[in-house]
Coordinates of C-alpha atoms and ligand atoms in Angstrom, one line a residue:
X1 CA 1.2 -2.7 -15.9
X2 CA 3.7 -0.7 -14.6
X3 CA 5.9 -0.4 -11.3
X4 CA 7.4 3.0 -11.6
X5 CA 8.2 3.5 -7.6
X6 CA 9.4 -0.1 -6.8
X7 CA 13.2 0.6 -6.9
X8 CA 12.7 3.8 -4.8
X9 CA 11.4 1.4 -1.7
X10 CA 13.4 -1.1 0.5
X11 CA 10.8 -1.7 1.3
X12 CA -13.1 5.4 1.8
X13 CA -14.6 4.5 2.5
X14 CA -16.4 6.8 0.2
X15 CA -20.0 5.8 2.0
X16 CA -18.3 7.8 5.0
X17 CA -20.8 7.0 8.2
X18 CA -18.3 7.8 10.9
X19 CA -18.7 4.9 12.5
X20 CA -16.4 4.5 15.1
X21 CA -13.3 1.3 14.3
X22 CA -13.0 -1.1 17.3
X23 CA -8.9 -0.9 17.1
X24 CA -7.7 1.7 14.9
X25 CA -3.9 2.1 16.4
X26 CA -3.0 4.6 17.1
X27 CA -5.5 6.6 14.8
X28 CA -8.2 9.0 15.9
X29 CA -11.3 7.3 14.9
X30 CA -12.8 10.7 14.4
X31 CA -9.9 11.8 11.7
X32 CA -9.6 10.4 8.2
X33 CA -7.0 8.2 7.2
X34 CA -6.2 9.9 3.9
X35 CA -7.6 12.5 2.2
X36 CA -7.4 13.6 -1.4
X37 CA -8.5 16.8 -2.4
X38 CA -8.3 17.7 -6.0
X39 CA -5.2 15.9 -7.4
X40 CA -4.0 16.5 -10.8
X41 CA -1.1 14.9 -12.1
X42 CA 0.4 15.9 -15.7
X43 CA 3.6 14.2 -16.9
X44 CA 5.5 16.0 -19.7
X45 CA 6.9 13.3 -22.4
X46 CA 8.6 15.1 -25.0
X47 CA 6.3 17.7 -26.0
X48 CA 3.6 15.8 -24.8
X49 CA 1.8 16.2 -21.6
X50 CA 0.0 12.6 -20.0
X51 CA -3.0 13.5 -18.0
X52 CA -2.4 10.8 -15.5
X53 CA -4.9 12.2 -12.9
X54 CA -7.7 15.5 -13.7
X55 CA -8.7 16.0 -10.3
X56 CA -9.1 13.2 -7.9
X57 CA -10.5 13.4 -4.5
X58 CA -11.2 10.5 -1.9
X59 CA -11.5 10.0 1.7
X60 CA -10.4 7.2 3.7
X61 CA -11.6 6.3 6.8
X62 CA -8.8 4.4 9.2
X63 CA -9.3 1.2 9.4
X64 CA -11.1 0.8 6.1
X65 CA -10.0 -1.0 2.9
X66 CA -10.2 0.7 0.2
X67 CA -9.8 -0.9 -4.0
X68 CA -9.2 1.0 -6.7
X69 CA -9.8 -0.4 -10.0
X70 CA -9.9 0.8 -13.3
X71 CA -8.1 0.1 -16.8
X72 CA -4.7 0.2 -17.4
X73 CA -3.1 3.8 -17.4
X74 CA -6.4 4.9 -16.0
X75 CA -4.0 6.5 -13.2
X76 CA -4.4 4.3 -9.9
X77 CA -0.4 3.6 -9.6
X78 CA -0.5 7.6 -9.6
X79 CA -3.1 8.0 -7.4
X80 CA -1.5 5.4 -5.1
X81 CA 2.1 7.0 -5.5
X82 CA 0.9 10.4 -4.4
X83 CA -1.0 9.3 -1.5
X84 CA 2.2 7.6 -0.3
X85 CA 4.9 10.5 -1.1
X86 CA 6.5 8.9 -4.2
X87 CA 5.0 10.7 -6.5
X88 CA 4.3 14.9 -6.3
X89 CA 0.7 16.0 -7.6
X90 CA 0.7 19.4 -9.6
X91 CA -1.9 20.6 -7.8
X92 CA -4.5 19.6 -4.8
X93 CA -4.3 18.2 -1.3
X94 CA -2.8 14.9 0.4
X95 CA -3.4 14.4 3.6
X96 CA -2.8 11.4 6.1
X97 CA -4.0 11.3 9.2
X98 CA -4.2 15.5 9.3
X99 CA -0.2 15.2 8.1
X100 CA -0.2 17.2 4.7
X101 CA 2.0 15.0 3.0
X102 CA 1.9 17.6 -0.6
X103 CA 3.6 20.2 1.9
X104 CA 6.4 18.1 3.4
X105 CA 10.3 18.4 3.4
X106 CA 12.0 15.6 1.6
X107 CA 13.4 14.2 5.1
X108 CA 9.9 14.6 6.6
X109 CA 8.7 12.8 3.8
X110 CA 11.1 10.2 4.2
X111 CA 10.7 9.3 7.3
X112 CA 7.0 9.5 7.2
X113 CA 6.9 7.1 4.5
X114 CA 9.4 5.0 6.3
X115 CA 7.8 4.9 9.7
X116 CA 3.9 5.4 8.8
X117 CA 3.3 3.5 5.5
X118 CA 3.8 -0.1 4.2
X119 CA 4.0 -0.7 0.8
X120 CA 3.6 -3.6 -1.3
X121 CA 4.0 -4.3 -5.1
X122 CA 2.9 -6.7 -7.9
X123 CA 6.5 -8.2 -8.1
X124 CA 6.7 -8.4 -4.3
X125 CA 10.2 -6.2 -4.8
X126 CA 12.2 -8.3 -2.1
X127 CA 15.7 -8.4 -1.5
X128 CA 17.3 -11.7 -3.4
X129 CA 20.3 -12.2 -1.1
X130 CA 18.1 -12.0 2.4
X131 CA 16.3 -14.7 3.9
X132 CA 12.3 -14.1 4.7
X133 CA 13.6 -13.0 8.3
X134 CA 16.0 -10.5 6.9
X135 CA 13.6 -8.9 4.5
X136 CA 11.2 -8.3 7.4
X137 CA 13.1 -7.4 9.6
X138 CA 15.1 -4.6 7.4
X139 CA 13.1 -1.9 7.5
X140 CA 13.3 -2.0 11.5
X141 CA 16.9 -1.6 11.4
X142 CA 16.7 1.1 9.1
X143 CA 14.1 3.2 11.7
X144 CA 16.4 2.0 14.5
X145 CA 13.0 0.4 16.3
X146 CA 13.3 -1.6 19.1
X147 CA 12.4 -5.4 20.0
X148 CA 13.6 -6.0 16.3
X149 CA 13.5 -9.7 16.7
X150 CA 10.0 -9.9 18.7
X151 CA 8.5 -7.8 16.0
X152 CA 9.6 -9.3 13.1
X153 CA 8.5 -12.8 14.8
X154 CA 5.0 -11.0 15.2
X155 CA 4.8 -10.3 11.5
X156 CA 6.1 -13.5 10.2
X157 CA 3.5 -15.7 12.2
X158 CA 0.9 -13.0 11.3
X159 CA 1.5 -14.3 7.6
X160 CA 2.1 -17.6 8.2
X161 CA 5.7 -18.2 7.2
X162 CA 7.5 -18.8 10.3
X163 CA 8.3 -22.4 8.8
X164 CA 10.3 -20.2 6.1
X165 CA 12.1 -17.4 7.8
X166 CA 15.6 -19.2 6.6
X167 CA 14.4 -19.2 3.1
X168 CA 15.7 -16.9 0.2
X169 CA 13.2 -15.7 -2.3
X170 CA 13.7 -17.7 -4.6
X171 CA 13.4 -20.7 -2.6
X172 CA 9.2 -19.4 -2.2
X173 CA 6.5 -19.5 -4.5
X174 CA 4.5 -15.6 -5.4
X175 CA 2.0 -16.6 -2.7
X176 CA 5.0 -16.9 0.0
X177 CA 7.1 -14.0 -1.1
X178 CA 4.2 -11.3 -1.0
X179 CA 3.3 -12.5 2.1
X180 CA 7.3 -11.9 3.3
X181 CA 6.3 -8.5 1.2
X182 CA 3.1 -7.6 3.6
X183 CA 4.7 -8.8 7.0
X184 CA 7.7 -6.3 5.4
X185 CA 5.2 -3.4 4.8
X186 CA 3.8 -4.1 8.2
X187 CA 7.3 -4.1 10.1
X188 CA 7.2 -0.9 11.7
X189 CA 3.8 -0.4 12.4
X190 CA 2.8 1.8 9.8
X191 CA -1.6 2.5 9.9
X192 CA -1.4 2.9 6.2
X193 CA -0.9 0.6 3.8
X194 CA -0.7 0.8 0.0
X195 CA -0.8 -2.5 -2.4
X196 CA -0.5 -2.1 -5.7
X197 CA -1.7 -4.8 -7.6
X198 CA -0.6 -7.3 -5.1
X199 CA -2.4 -10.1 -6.3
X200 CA -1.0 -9.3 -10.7
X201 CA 1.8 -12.4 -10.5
X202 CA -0.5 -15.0 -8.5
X203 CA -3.1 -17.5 -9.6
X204 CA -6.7 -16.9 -8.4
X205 CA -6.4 -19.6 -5.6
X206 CA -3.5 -17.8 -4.3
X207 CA -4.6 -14.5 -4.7
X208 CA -7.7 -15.0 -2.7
X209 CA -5.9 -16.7 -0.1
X210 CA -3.6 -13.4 -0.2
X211 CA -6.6 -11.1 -0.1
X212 CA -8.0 -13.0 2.9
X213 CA -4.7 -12.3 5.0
X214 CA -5.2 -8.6 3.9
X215 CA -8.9 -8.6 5.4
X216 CA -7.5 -10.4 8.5
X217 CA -4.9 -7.6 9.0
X218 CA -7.3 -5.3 8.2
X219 CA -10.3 -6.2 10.8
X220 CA -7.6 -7.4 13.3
X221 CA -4.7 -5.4 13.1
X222 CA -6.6 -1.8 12.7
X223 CA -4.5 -0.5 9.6
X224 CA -6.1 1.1 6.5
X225 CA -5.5 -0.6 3.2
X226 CA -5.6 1.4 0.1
X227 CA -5.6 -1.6 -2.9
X228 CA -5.1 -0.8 -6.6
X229 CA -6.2 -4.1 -9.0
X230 CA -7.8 -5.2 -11.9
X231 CA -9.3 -8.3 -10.7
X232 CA -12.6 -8.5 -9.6
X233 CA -12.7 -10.8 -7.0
X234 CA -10.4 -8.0 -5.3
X235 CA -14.5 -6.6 -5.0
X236 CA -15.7 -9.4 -2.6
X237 CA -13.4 -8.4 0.5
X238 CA -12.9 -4.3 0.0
X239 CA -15.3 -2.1 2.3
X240 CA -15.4 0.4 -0.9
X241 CA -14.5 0.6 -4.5
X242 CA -13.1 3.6 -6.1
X243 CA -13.0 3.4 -9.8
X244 CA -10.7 5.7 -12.3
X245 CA -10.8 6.3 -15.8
X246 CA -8.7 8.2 -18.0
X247 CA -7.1 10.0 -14.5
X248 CA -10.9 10.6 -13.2
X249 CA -13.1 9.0 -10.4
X250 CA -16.1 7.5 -12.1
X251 CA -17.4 5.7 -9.6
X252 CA -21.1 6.4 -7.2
X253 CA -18.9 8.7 -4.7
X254 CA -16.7 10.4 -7.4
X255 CA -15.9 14.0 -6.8
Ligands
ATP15 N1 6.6 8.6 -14.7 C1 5.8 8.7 -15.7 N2 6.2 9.4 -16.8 C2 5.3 9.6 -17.8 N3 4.1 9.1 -17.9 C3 3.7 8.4 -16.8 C4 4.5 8.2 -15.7 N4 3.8 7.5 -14.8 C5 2.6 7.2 -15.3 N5 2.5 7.8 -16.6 C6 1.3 7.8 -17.4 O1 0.2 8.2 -16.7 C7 -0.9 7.4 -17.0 C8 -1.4 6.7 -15.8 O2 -0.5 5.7 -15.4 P1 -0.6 4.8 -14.2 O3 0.6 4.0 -14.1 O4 -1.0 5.6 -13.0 O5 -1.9 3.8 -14.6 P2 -2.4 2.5 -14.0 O6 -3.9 2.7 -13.9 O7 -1.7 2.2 -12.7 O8 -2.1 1.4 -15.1 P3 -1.8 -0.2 -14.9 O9 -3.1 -0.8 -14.6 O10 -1.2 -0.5 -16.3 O11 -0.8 -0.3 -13.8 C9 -0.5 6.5 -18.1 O12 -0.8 7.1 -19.4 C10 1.0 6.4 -17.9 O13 1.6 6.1 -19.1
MG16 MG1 -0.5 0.6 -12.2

């Protein structure tokens, strides 16, 4: 495994039937949530060049929740960093929501991925010293939102946790931090969100309860959810699979 982004972040449906989604947001049912258009990703290590991703393309429709599986170093972190601006594809197209995230300024890119996408990790990434409340409510003060407290209130019960908004970190168990970790993502709204591996540290009783709070926000809160993981019970709540080897889409829909 490998969480190359994490200290960078305080924080398809490829059967595509154009259905419309009861309550997207703010997001044009008609317009795809992300789109990925031929991404290749080469990393130069010494003299050597790692063919992380040969040309990966996707579609996303909002409100959809997406998986991507595949081996390790089959490139999904990749995939998953260039969709959210973290990482820079050599070549091909990102776009969210029409915004062409490959052809953004670094401040536009910042504040896109600060007000439009959540991100969660394997190792939850929160902040040690803050309580649950703190953590979720950071990222607010950082965009300067308003109705900071009634927001973070709204995410906290949406996870379940308001019993443990005084609590530190390591006061929780896995289960309870990622939770403070998606209620974080979810902070300011964002219609994206991008887990990767969110369910790696957690026993399979815990992880399914975690992946039934993602399809609750999914179906009830209108974001898109784009999931990388290894475990297969991720399969039994995703709307699509898309499946990578060696930095290519293998999967019924690959392109
Ligand atoms: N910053 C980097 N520098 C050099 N090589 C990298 C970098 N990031 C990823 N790679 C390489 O790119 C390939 C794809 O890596 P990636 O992390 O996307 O795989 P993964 O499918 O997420 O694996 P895992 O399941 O272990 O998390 C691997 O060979 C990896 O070593
Ligand atoms: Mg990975």
């Amino acid at each position: 495994m490998n969480n190359h982004s994490e200290n960078s972040v305080v924080q398809s449906t490829g059967t595509i039937t154009g259905e419309s989604v009861p309550d997207a947001g703010s997001a044009n049912p008609a317009e795809p949530a992300v789109e990925v258009i031929n991404i290749i990703r080469t990393y130069k290590v010494g003299n050597n060049e790692v063919h992380a991703l040969r040309g990966v393309s996707l579609m996303v429709q909002p409100g959809k929740w997406v998986g991507v599986r595949g081996r390790s170093g089959s490139g999904k972190t990749t995939l998953l960093n260039c969709i959210g601006g973290l990482d820079h594809p050599n070549s091909g197209t990102v776009r969210c929501f029409s915004k062409e995230i490959t052809h953004m300024s670094d401040s536009q890119l910042t504040r896109w991925r600060r007000e439009e996408v959540g991100y969660i990790f394997q190792s939850f990434a929160l902040l040690p010293t803050l309580s649950a409340w703190e953590n979720i409510e950071l990222p607010i003060r950082i965009a300067g939102n308003r109705d900071r407290r009634g927001r973070t209130r709204y995410c906290i019960d949406l996870v379940g946790l308001r019993k443990w908004a005084n609590h530190r970190p390591y006061e929780m168990s896995g289960g309870q931090q990622q939770r403070v970790a998606i209620a974080r993502a979810l902070a300011n709204q964002p219609k994206l969100l991008l887990a990767d591996e969110p369910t790696g540290e957690l026993d399979s009783t815990t992880a399914r309860e975690i992946l039934t709070l993602f399809r609750h926000i999914v179906d009830a809160e209108g974001v898109t959810l784009l999931m990388t993981s290894h475990d297969p019970i991720v399969l039994e709540y995703v709307d699509e699979v898309v499946e990578l080897q060696d930095g290519q889409r293998v999967d019924i829909n690959g392109g």
